PDB file of C-alpha atoms in Angstrom:
ATOM      1  CA  ASP A 255     -19.988 -58.654  22.703  1.00 52.00           C
ATOM      2  CA  GLY A 256     -22.058 -60.784  20.373  1.00 70.00           C
ATOM      3  CA  ALA A 257     -20.954 -58.861  17.450  1.00 70.00           C
ATOM      4  CA  VAL A 258     -17.378 -59.013  18.271  1.00 71.00           C
ATOM      5  CA  ASP A 259     -17.333 -62.709  18.878  1.00 77.00           C
ATOM      6  CA  ALA A 260     -19.008 -63.136  15.629  1.00 80.00           C
ATOM      7  CA  LEU A 261     -16.390 -61.250  13.853  1.00 78.00           C
ATOM      8  CA  ARG A 262     -13.599 -62.968  15.661  1.00 81.00           C
ATOM      9  CA  ARG A 263     -15.136 -66.418  14.637  1.00 86.00           C
ATOM     10  CA  TYR A 264     -15.543 -65.119  10.928  1.00 85.00           C
ATOM     11  CA  VAL A 265     -11.943 -63.871  10.490  1.00 85.00           C
ATOM     12  CA  LEU A 266     -10.353 -66.759  12.514  1.00 86.00           C
ATOM     13  CA  ALA A 267     -12.259 -69.225  10.200  1.00 88.00           C
ATOM     14  CA  TRP A 268     -10.066 -68.054   7.358  1.00 89.00           C
ATOM     15  CA  GLY A 269      -7.100 -69.868   9.131  1.00 89.00           C
ATOM     16  CA  ALA A 270      -3.599 -68.955   8.152  1.00 91.00           C
ATOM     17  CA  LEU A 271      -4.949 -66.146   5.861  1.00 92.00           C
ATOM     18  CA  ALA A 272      -6.445 -64.340   8.551  1.00 92.00           C
ATOM     19  CA  PRO A 273      -3.289 -62.616   9.866  1.00 94.00           C
ATOM     20  CA  VAL A 274      -2.142 -62.164   6.331  1.00 95.00           C
ATOM     21  CA  ALA A 275      -5.368 -60.430   5.254  1.00 92.00           C
ATOM     22  CA  TYR A 276      -5.254 -58.276   8.524  1.00 92.00           C
ATOM     23  CA  VAL A 277      -1.508 -57.253   7.804  1.00 94.00           C
ATOM     24  CA  ALA A 278      -2.566 -56.494   4.050  1.00 93.00           C
ATOM     25  CA  ILE A 279      -5.354 -54.438   5.284  1.00 90.00           C
ATOM     26  CA  VAL A 280      -3.047 -52.395   7.714  1.00 91.00           C
ATOM     27  CA  ILE A 281      -0.443 -51.945   4.785  1.00 92.00           C
ATOM     28  CA  VAL A 282      -3.109 -50.523   2.526  1.00 89.00           C
ATOM     29  CA  GLU A 283      -4.361 -48.127   5.337  1.00 87.00           C
ATOM     30  CA  VAL A 284      -0.805 -46.897   5.913  1.00 87.00           C
ATOM     31  CA  MET A 285      -0.263 -46.366   2.165  1.00 87.00           C
ATOM     32  CA  VAL A 286      -3.716 -44.811   1.038  1.00 84.00           C
ATOM     33  CA  ALA A 287      -6.085 -44.283   3.519  1.00 67.00           C
ATOM     34  CA  PRO A 288      -6.138 -41.476   6.202  1.00 66.00           C
ATOM     35  CA  ILE A 289      -7.869 -43.832   8.701  1.00 69.00           C
ATOM     36  CA  PRO A 290      -6.880 -43.506  12.352  1.00 68.00           C
ATOM     37  CA  GLY A 291      -4.972 -46.568  13.279  1.00 68.00           C
ATOM     38  CA  ALA A 292      -7.083 -47.085  16.326  1.00 65.00           C
ATOM     39  CA  LEU A 293      -9.987 -48.221  13.871  1.00 74.00           C
ATOM     40  CA  LEU A 294      -7.618 -51.124  12.824  1.00 78.00           C
ATOM     41  CA  TYR A 295      -5.432 -51.925  15.919  1.00 81.00           C
ATOM     42  CA  ALA A 296      -8.585 -52.319  18.220  1.00 80.00           C
ATOM     43  CA  PRO A 297     -10.012 -55.015  15.965  1.00 83.00           C
ATOM     44  CA  GLY A 298      -6.900 -56.622  15.652  1.00 88.00           C
ATOM     45  CA  GLY A 299      -6.587 -56.890  19.402  1.00 87.00           C
ATOM     46  CA  ALA A 300     -10.066 -58.023  19.539  1.00 84.00           C
ATOM     47  CA  ILE A 301      -9.641 -60.688  17.066  1.00 88.00           C
ATOM     48  CA  PHE A 302      -6.105 -61.890  17.364  1.00 91.00           C
ATOM     49  CA  GLY A 303      -5.472 -60.914  21.164  1.00 87.00           C
ATOM     50  CA  GLY A 304      -3.416 -58.111  22.417  1.00 89.00           C
ATOM     51  CA  PHE A 305       0.098 -59.353  21.603  1.00 93.00           C
ATOM     52  CA  VAL A 306      -0.483 -61.094  18.268  1.00 94.00           C
ATOM     53  CA  GLY A 307      -3.064 -58.149  17.213  1.00 92.00           C
ATOM     54  CA  GLY A 308      -0.278 -55.581  18.189  1.00 93.00           C
ATOM     55  CA  THR A 309       2.445 -57.492  16.415  1.00 95.00           C
ATOM     56  CA  LEU A 310       0.462 -57.862  13.296  1.00 96.00           C
ATOM     57  CA  ALA A 311      -0.481 -54.073  13.357  1.00 94.00           C
ATOM     58  CA  LEU A 312       3.100 -53.275  13.849  1.00 95.00           C
ATOM     59  CA  ALA A 313       4.243 -55.418  10.900  1.00 96.00           C
ATOM     60  CA  GLY A 314       1.606 -53.833   8.542  1.00 94.00           C
ATOM     61  CA  ASN A 315       2.647 -50.284   9.662  1.00 92.00           C
ATOM     62  CA  VAL A 316       6.418 -51.094   9.072  1.00 95.00           C
ATOM     63  CA  ILE A 317       5.877 -52.742   5.633  1.00 96.00           C
ATOM     64  CA  GLY A 318       3.370 -49.877   4.561  1.00 93.00           C
ATOM     65  CA  ALA A 319       5.765 -47.151   5.815  1.00 93.00           C
ATOM     66  CA  MET A 320       8.641 -48.972   3.817  1.00 95.00           C
ATOM     67  CA  LEU A 321       6.514 -49.387   0.765  1.00 95.00           C
ATOM     68  CA  ALA A 322       5.329 -45.657   0.936  1.00 92.00           C
ATOM     69  CA  CYS A 323       8.931 -44.435   1.402  1.00 92.00           C
ATOM     70  CA  TRP A 324      10.301 -46.512  -1.524  1.00 94.00           C
ATOM     71  CA  ILE A 325       7.562 -45.364  -3.868  1.00 93.00           C
ATOM     72  CA  ALA A 326       8.144 -41.725  -3.136  1.00 90.00           C
ATOM     73  CA  ALA A 327      11.956 -42.067  -3.402  1.00 90.00           C
ATOM     74  CA  THR A 328      11.721 -44.275  -6.639  1.00 91.00           C
ATOM     75  CA  PHE A 329       9.260 -41.953  -8.401  1.00 88.00           C
ATOM     76  CA  GLY A 330       9.656 -38.616  -6.692  1.00 82.00           C
ATOM     77  CA  GLU A 331      12.920 -38.096  -5.167  1.00 77.00           C
ATOM     78  CA  ALA A 332      14.689 -36.948  -8.597  1.00 76.00           C
ATOM     79  CA  TRP A 333      11.645 -34.598  -9.338  1.00 81.00           C
ATOM     80  CA  MET A 334      12.083 -33.208  -5.965  1.00 76.00           C
ATOM     81  CA  ALA A 335      15.711 -32.675  -6.198  1.00 73.00           C
ATOM     82  CA  ARG A 336      15.231 -30.641  -9.454  1.00 74.00           C
ATOM     83  CA  ARG A 337      13.079 -28.228  -7.620  1.00 73.00           C
ATOM     84  CA  VAL A 338      14.971 -28.032  -4.391  1.00 74.00           C
ATOM     85  CA  ASP A 339      18.861 -28.361  -5.236  1.00 76.00           C
ATOM     86  CA  GLY A 340      20.423 -24.754  -5.316  1.00 72.00           C
ATOM     87  CA  THR A 341      17.655 -23.374  -3.132  1.00 76.00           C
ATOM     88  CA  GLU A 342      17.618 -22.684   0.709  1.00 74.00           C
ATOM     89  CA  LEU A 343      15.242 -25.758   0.809  1.00 74.00           C
ATOM     90  CA  ALA A 344      18.162 -27.815   0.104  1.00 75.00           C
ATOM     91  CA  VAL A 345      19.618 -27.437   3.438  1.00 73.00           C
ATOM     92  CA  TYR A 346      16.426 -28.548   5.120  1.00 73.00           C
ATOM     93  CA  ARG A 347      16.313 -31.574   2.681  1.00 73.00           C
ATOM     94  CA  ASP A 348      19.923 -32.576   3.594  1.00 77.00           C
ATOM     95  CA  ARG A 349      19.157 -32.321   7.332  1.00 76.00           C
ATOM     96  CA  LEU A 350      16.076 -34.464   6.953  1.00 76.00           C
ATOM     97  CA  ARG A 351      18.112 -37.182   5.180  1.00 77.00           C
ATOM     98  CA  GLN A 352      20.583 -37.058   8.139  1.00 78.00           C
ATOM     99  CA  ARG A 353      18.114 -36.958  10.845  1.00 78.00           C
ATOM    100  CA  GLY A 354      15.224 -38.710   9.115  1.00 78.00           C
ATOM    101  CA  GLY A 355      15.068 -41.800  11.170  1.00 81.00           C
ATOM    102  CA  TRP A 356      14.698 -39.772  14.347  1.00 84.00           C
ATOM    103  CA  ILE A 357      11.950 -37.555  12.763  1.00 82.00           C
ATOM    104  CA  VAL A 358      10.141 -40.556  11.669  1.00 84.00           C
ATOM    105  CA  PHE A 359      10.353 -41.983  15.117  1.00 85.00           C
ATOM    106  CA  VAL A 360       9.210 -38.843  17.035  1.00 83.00           C
ATOM    107  CA  LEU A 361       6.257 -38.393  14.573  1.00 82.00           C
ATOM    108  CA  ARG A 362       5.284 -41.897  14.985  1.00 83.00           C
ATOM    109  CA  LEU A 363       4.808 -41.338  18.619  1.00 80.00           C
ATOM    110  CA  ASN A 364       2.060 -39.008  18.082  1.00 78.00           C
ATOM    111  CA  PRO A 365      -1.056 -41.036  17.227  1.00 73.00           C
ATOM    112  CA  PHE A 366      -2.447 -38.067  15.241  1.00 70.00           C
ATOM    113  CA  THR A 367       0.459 -38.150  12.605  1.00 70.00           C
ATOM    114  CA  SER A 368      -0.585 -39.510   9.293  1.00 70.00           C
ATOM    115  CA  SER A 369       1.595 -42.514   8.644  1.00 71.00           C
ATOM    116  CA  ASP A 370       1.239 -42.335   4.928  1.00 76.00           C
ATOM    117  CA  LEU A 371       2.181 -38.808   4.559  1.00 83.00           C
ATOM    118  CA  VAL A 372       5.337 -39.118   6.882  1.00 85.00           C
ATOM    119  CA  SER A 373       6.609 -42.040   4.724  1.00 88.00           C
ATOM    120  CA  TYR A 374       5.965 -40.321   1.557  1.00 88.00           C
ATOM    121  CA  ALA A 375       7.725 -37.244   2.595  1.00 85.00           C
ATOM    122  CA  ALA A 376      10.568 -39.143   4.009  1.00 88.00           C
ATOM    123  CA  GLY A 377      10.956 -40.750   0.551  1.00 89.00           C
ATOM    124  CA  LEU A 378      10.699 -37.758  -1.327  1.00 85.00           C
ATOM    125  CA  ALA A 379      13.384 -36.064   0.936  1.00 84.00           C
ATOM    126  CA  GLY A 380      15.810 -39.085   0.349  1.00 85.00           C
ATOM    127  CA  VAL A 381      15.462 -40.681   3.861  1.00 90.00           C
ATOM    128  CA  PRO A 382      16.633 -44.291   3.449  1.00 91.00           C
ATOM    129  CA  VAL A 383      14.019 -46.841   3.689  1.00 93.00           C
ATOM    130  CA  SER A 384      15.798 -48.557   6.457  1.00 93.00           C
ATOM    131  CA  ARG A 385      15.793 -45.471   8.528  1.00 93.00           C
ATOM    132  CA  VAL A 386      12.079 -45.112   8.036  1.00 93.00           C
ATOM    133  CA  ALA A 387      11.412 -48.687   8.913  1.00 95.00           C
ATOM    134  CA  LEU A 388      13.403 -48.456  12.040  1.00 94.00           C
ATOM    135  CA  GLY A 389      11.844 -45.178  13.327  1.00 92.00           C
ATOM    136  CA  THR A 390       8.331 -46.562  12.415  1.00 92.00           C
ATOM    137  CA  LEU A 391       9.005 -49.907  14.144  1.00 94.00           C
ATOM    138  CA  VAL A 392      10.216 -48.206  17.486  1.00 93.00           C
ATOM    139  CA  GLY A 393       7.956 -45.091  17.321  1.00 91.00           C
ATOM    140  CA  ILE A 394       4.626 -46.909  16.575  1.00 90.00           C
ATOM    141  CA  ALA A 395       5.132 -49.969  18.644  1.00 91.00           C
ATOM    142  CA  PRO A 396       3.753 -48.658  21.799  1.00 90.00           C
ATOM    143  CA  GLN A 397       0.572 -47.415  20.073  1.00 87.00           C
ATOM    144  CA  CYS A 398      -0.017 -50.920  18.350  1.00 89.00           C
ATOM    145  CA  TYR A 399       0.352 -52.908  21.537  1.00 91.00           C
ATOM    146  CA  VAL A 400      -1.459 -50.564  23.900  1.00 88.00           C
ATOM    147  CA  GLN A 401      -4.497 -50.107  21.507  1.00 86.00           C
ATOM    148  CA  ALA A 402      -4.596 -53.815  20.773  1.00 88.00           C
ATOM    149  CA  TYR A 403      -4.372 -54.868  24.429  1.00 86.00           C
ATOM    150  CA  LEU A 404      -7.028 -52.369  25.430  1.00 85.00           C
ATOM    151  CA  ALA A 405      -9.417 -53.405  22.586  1.00 79.00           C
ATOM    152  CA  ALA A 406      -8.857 -57.220  23.603  1.00 72.00           C
ATOM    153  CA  THR A 407      -9.951 -56.440  27.114  1.00 75.00           C
ATOM    154  CA  LEU A 408     -12.394 -53.426  26.374  1.00 70.00           C
ATOM    155  CA  PHE A 409     -14.481 -55.403  23.887  1.00 64.00           C
ATOM    156  CA  ASP A 410     -15.133 -58.045  26.508  1.00 62.00           C
ATOM    157  CA  ILE A 411     -15.982 -55.568  29.261  1.00 64.00           C
ATOM    158  CA  VAL A 412     -18.127 -53.283  27.402  1.00 60.00           C
ATOM    159  CA  PRO A 413     -20.517 -54.429  25.041  1.00 56.00           C
ATOM    160  CA  PHE A 414     -20.795 -51.329  22.797  1.00 54.00           C
ATOM    161  CA  SER A 415     -17.201 -50.561  22.639  1.00 54.00           C
ATOM    162  CA  PRO A 416     -16.913 -50.976  18.679  1.00 55.00           C
ATOM    163  CA  GLY A 417     -19.298 -48.389  18.312  1.00 61.00           C
ATOM    164  CA  VAL A 418     -17.353 -46.142  20.874  1.00 60.00           C
ATOM    165  CA  ILE A 419     -14.128 -46.810  18.923  1.00 57.00           C
ATOM    166  CA  LEU A 420     -15.704 -46.260  15.520  1.00 61.00           C
ATOM    167  CA  VAL A 421     -17.274 -42.811  16.769  1.00 65.00           C
ATOM    168  CA  GLY A 422     -14.014 -41.779  18.538  1.00 61.00           C
ATOM    169  CA  GLY A 423     -11.923 -42.733  15.452  1.00 60.00           C
ATOM    170  CA  SER A 424     -14.185 -40.724  13.030  1.00 64.00           C
ATOM    171  CA  VAL A 425     -14.091 -37.641  15.439  1.00 69.00           C
ATOM    172  CA  ALA A 426     -10.341 -37.851  15.630  1.00 61.00           C
ATOM    173  CA  ALA A 427     -10.269 -38.128  11.853  1.00 61.00           C
ATOM    174  CA  GLY A 428     -12.587 -35.143  11.465  1.00 68.00           C
ATOM    175  CA  VAL A 429     -10.548 -32.909  13.699  1.00 67.00           C
ATOM    176  CA  ILE A 430      -7.230 -33.868  11.974  1.00 59.00           C
ATOM    177  CA  ALA A 431      -9.003 -33.110   8.571  1.00 62.00           C
ATOM    178  CA  TRP A 432     -10.281 -29.704   9.904  1.00 68.00           C
ATOM    179  CA  LEU A 433      -6.751 -28.778  11.316  1.00 64.00           C
ATOM    180  CA  VAL A 434      -5.114 -29.684   7.884  1.00 58.00           C
ATOM    181  CA  LEU A 435      -7.795 -27.553   6.109  1.00 65.00           C
ATOM    182  CA  ARG A 436      -7.199 -24.699   8.484  1.00 67.00           C
ATOM    183  CA  VAL A 437      -3.442 -24.478   7.862  1.00 59.00           C
ATOM    184  CA  LYS A 438      -2.718 -21.385   5.945  1.00 53.00           C
ATOM    185  CA  LYS A 439      -0.472 -21.641   2.995  1.00 54.00           C
ATOM    186  CA  PRO A 440       2.685 -19.255   3.365  1.00 55.00           C
ATOM    187  CA  ARG A 441       2.470 -16.215   1.014  1.00 55.00           C
ATOM    188  CA  ARG A 442       5.107 -15.744  -1.483  1.00 58.00           C
ATOM    189  CA  ALA A 443       7.179 -12.677  -1.004  1.00 52.00           C
TER     190      ALA A 443
END
Protein backbone atom coordinates (compact mmCIF):
# COMPACT_ATOMS: atom_id res chain seq x y z
CA ASP A 1 0.00 0.00 0.00
CA GLY A 2 2.94 2.33 0.64
CA ALA A 3 4.15 2.06 -2.95
CA VAL A 4 0.67 2.82 -4.30
CA ASP A 5 0.32 5.84 -1.99
CA ALA A 6 3.76 7.07 -3.02
CA LEU A 7 2.86 6.69 -6.73
CA ARG A 8 -0.47 8.43 -6.16
CA ARG A 9 1.18 11.39 -4.37
CA TYR A 10 3.90 11.63 -7.02
CA VAL A 11 1.50 11.68 -9.97
CA LEU A 12 -1.06 13.96 -8.33
CA ALA A 13 1.73 16.43 -7.49
CA TRP A 14 1.80 17.22 -11.22
CA GLY A 15 -1.51 19.01 -10.72
CA ALA A 16 -3.55 19.59 -13.86
CA LEU A 17 -0.90 17.82 -15.96
CA ALA A 18 -1.44 14.49 -14.15
CA PRO A 19 -4.67 13.53 -15.96
CA VAL A 20 -3.33 14.88 -19.27
CA ALA A 21 -0.17 12.79 -18.92
CA TYR A 22 -2.20 9.69 -18.04
CA VAL A 23 -4.50 10.12 -21.07
CA ALA A 24 -1.42 10.63 -23.28
CA ILE A 25 0.10 7.38 -21.98
CA VAL A 26 -3.13 5.49 -22.74
CA ILE A 27 -3.23 7.02 -26.24
CA VAL A 28 0.33 5.89 -26.93
CA GLU A 29 -0.48 2.41 -25.59
CA VAL A 30 -3.50 2.15 -27.89
CA MET A 31 -1.54 3.30 -30.93
CA VAL A 32 1.74 1.43 -30.61
CA ALA A 33 2.13 -0.86 -27.65
CA PRO A 34 0.53 -4.28 -27.27
CA ILE A 35 0.23 -3.79 -23.51
CA PRO A 36 -2.88 -5.20 -21.84
CA GLY A 37 -5.17 -2.36 -20.80
CA ALA A 38 -5.34 -3.66 -17.22
CA LEU A 39 -1.76 -2.54 -16.76
CA LEU A 40 -2.93 1.04 -17.38
CA TYR A 41 -6.55 1.09 -16.18
CA ALA A 42 -5.63 -0.28 -12.77
CA PRO A 43 -3.04 2.41 -11.97
CA GLY A 44 -5.50 5.02 -13.28
CA GLY A 45 -8.09 3.78 -10.81
CA ALA A 46 -5.58 3.66 -7.98
CA ILE A 47 -4.29 7.16 -8.68
CA PHE A 48 -7.40 9.07 -9.71
CA GLY A 49 -10.16 6.91 -8.22
CA GLY A 50 -12.56 4.57 -9.99
CA PHE A 51 -14.75 7.08 -11.81
CA VAL A 52 -12.10 9.61 -12.86
CA GLY A 53 -9.53 6.89 -13.62
CA GLY A 54 -12.06 4.98 -15.73
CA THR A 55 -13.11 8.15 -17.54
CA LEU A 56 -9.50 9.09 -18.30
CA ALA A 57 -8.74 5.56 -19.54
CA LEU A 58 -11.85 5.66 -21.72
CA ALA A 59 -10.90 9.05 -23.16
CA GLY A 60 -7.39 7.83 -23.97
CA ASN A 61 -8.76 4.70 -25.65
CA VAL A 62 -11.24 6.61 -27.80
CA ILE A 63 -8.71 9.25 -28.85
CA GLY A 64 -6.05 6.59 -29.54
CA ALA A 65 -8.50 4.51 -31.59
CA MET A 66 -9.55 7.54 -33.60
CA LEU A 67 -5.94 8.49 -34.32
CA ALA A 68 -4.96 4.94 -35.30
CA CYS A 69 -7.99 4.64 -37.60
CA TRP A 70 -7.29 8.04 -39.15
CA ILE A 71 -3.61 7.20 -39.75
CA ALA A 72 -4.49 3.89 -41.42
CA ALA A 73 -7.21 5.49 -43.53
CA THR A 74 -5.04 8.42 -44.54
CA PHE A 75 -1.92 6.50 -45.41
CA GLY A 76 -3.12 2.97 -46.15
CA GLU A 77 -6.70 2.88 -47.45
CA ALA A 78 -5.74 3.77 -51.04
CA TRP A 79 -2.92 1.21 -50.95
CA MET A 80 -5.34 -1.41 -49.64
CA ALA A 81 -7.98 -0.50 -52.24
CA ARG A 82 -5.50 -1.10 -55.08
CA ARG A 83 -4.92 -4.61 -53.78
CA VAL A 84 -8.51 -5.48 -52.90
CA ASP A 85 -10.67 -3.83 -55.57
CA GLY A 86 -11.80 -6.34 -58.17
CA THR A 87 -11.11 -9.34 -55.90
CA GLU A 88 -13.47 -11.35 -53.75
CA LEU A 89 -11.99 -9.58 -50.71
CA ALA A 90 -13.73 -6.38 -51.86
CA VAL A 91 -17.08 -7.82 -50.74
CA TYR A 92 -15.75 -8.36 -47.21
CA ARG A 93 -14.18 -4.91 -47.12
CA ASP A 94 -17.51 -3.35 -48.14
CA ARG A 95 -19.36 -5.29 -45.44
CA LEU A 96 -16.78 -4.20 -42.92
CA ARG A 97 -17.28 -0.58 -43.96
CA GLN A 98 -21.04 -0.91 -43.49
CA ARG A 99 -20.91 -2.78 -40.19
CA GLY A 100 -17.54 -1.57 -38.93
CA GLY A 101 -18.90 0.29 -35.92
CA TRP A 102 -20.67 -2.85 -34.67
CA ILE A 103 -17.62 -5.00 -35.29
CA VAL A 104 -15.41 -2.56 -33.40
CA PHE A 105 -17.96 -2.52 -30.55
CA VAL A 106 -18.01 -6.33 -30.28
CA LEU A 107 -14.21 -6.58 -30.45
CA ARG A 108 -13.85 -3.92 -27.76
CA LEU A 109 -15.97 -6.02 -25.40
CA ASN A 110 -13.24 -8.67 -25.46
CA PRO A 111 -10.41 -7.66 -23.10
CA PHE A 112 -7.93 -9.72 -25.13
CA THR A 113 -8.54 -7.91 -28.44
CA SER A 114 -5.72 -5.59 -29.44
CA SER A 115 -7.12 -2.06 -29.62
CA ASP A 116 -4.38 -0.84 -31.90
CA LEU A 117 -4.78 -3.63 -34.46
CA VAL A 118 -8.59 -3.27 -34.58
CA SER A 119 -8.35 0.48 -35.11
CA TYR A 120 -5.71 0.25 -37.83
CA ALA A 121 -7.62 -2.54 -39.60
CA ALA A 122 -10.82 -0.49 -39.48
CA GLY A 123 -9.00 2.47 -41.03
CA LEU A 124 -7.54 0.30 -43.79
CA ALA A 125 -11.01 -1.06 -44.55
CA GLY A 126 -12.47 2.44 -44.77
CA VAL A 127 -14.59 2.34 -41.61
CA PRO A 128 -15.34 5.98 -40.72
CA VAL A 129 -13.40 7.33 -37.74
CA SER A 130 -16.69 8.36 -36.08
CA ARG A 131 -17.91 4.72 -36.11
CA VAL A 132 -14.63 3.50 -34.66
CA ALA A 133 -14.90 6.16 -31.95
CA LEU A 134 -18.48 5.21 -31.07
CA GLY A 135 -17.79 1.46 -31.13
CA THR A 136 -14.74 1.99 -28.92
CA LEU A 137 -16.57 4.31 -26.53
CA VAL A 138 -19.49 1.97 -25.92
CA GLY A 139 -17.54 -1.30 -26.16
CA ILE A 140 -14.58 -0.54 -23.93
CA ALA A 141 -16.31 1.61 -21.29
CA PRO A 142 -17.24 -1.37 -19.09
CA GLN A 143 -13.62 -2.58 -19.02
CA CYS A 144 -12.23 0.86 -18.21
CA TYR A 145 -14.63 1.52 -15.35
CA VAL A 146 -14.70 -1.97 -13.84
CA GLN A 147 -10.91 -2.28 -13.85
CA ALA A 148 -10.41 1.24 -12.50
CA TYR A 149 -12.97 0.71 -9.72
CA LEU A 150 -11.56 -2.71 -8.82
CA ALA A 151 -8.02 -1.34 -8.74
CA ALA A 152 -9.06 1.62 -6.60
CA THR A 153 -10.38 -0.77 -3.95
CA LEU A 154 -7.98 -3.69 -4.53
CA PHE A 155 -4.87 -1.58 -4.01
CA ASP A 156 -6.28 -0.42 -0.67
CA ILE A 157 -7.21 -3.97 0.46
CA VAL A 158 -4.30 -6.10 -0.81
CA PRO A 159 -0.84 -4.56 -0.32
CA PHE A 160 0.87 -6.65 -3.00
CA SER A 161 -1.84 -6.15 -5.66
CA PRO A 162 0.32 -4.05 -8.06
CA GLY A 163 2.60 -7.07 -8.44
CA VAL A 164 -0.39 -9.34 -9.00
CA ILE A 165 -1.71 -7.04 -11.72
CA LEU A 166 1.72 -6.75 -13.35
CA VAL A 167 2.23 -10.53 -13.35
CA GLY A 168 -1.35 -11.18 -14.50
CA GLY A 169 -1.05 -8.63 -17.30
CA SER A 170 2.30 -10.06 -18.38
CA VAL A 171 0.88 -13.58 -18.44
CA ALA A 172 -2.11 -12.36 -20.48
CA ALA A 173 0.23 -10.60 -22.94
CA GLY A 174 2.31 -13.78 -23.23
CA VAL A 175 -0.74 -15.93 -23.91
CA ILE A 176 -1.97 -13.50 -26.56
CA ALA A 177 1.45 -13.41 -28.22
CA TRP A 178 1.62 -17.21 -28.17
CA LEU A 179 -1.85 -17.49 -29.72
CA VAL A 180 -1.01 -14.95 -32.42
CA LEU A 181 2.19 -16.78 -33.31
CA ARG A 182 0.38 -20.12 -33.46
CA VAL A 183 -2.18 -18.96 -36.00
CA LYS A 184 -1.30 -20.60 -39.28
CA LYS A 185 -1.23 -18.56 -42.41
CA PRO A 186 -3.63 -19.78 -45.08
CA ARG A 187 -2.05 -21.68 -47.92
CA ARG A 188 -2.41 -20.28 -51.41
CA ALA A 189 -4.14 -22.54 -53.88
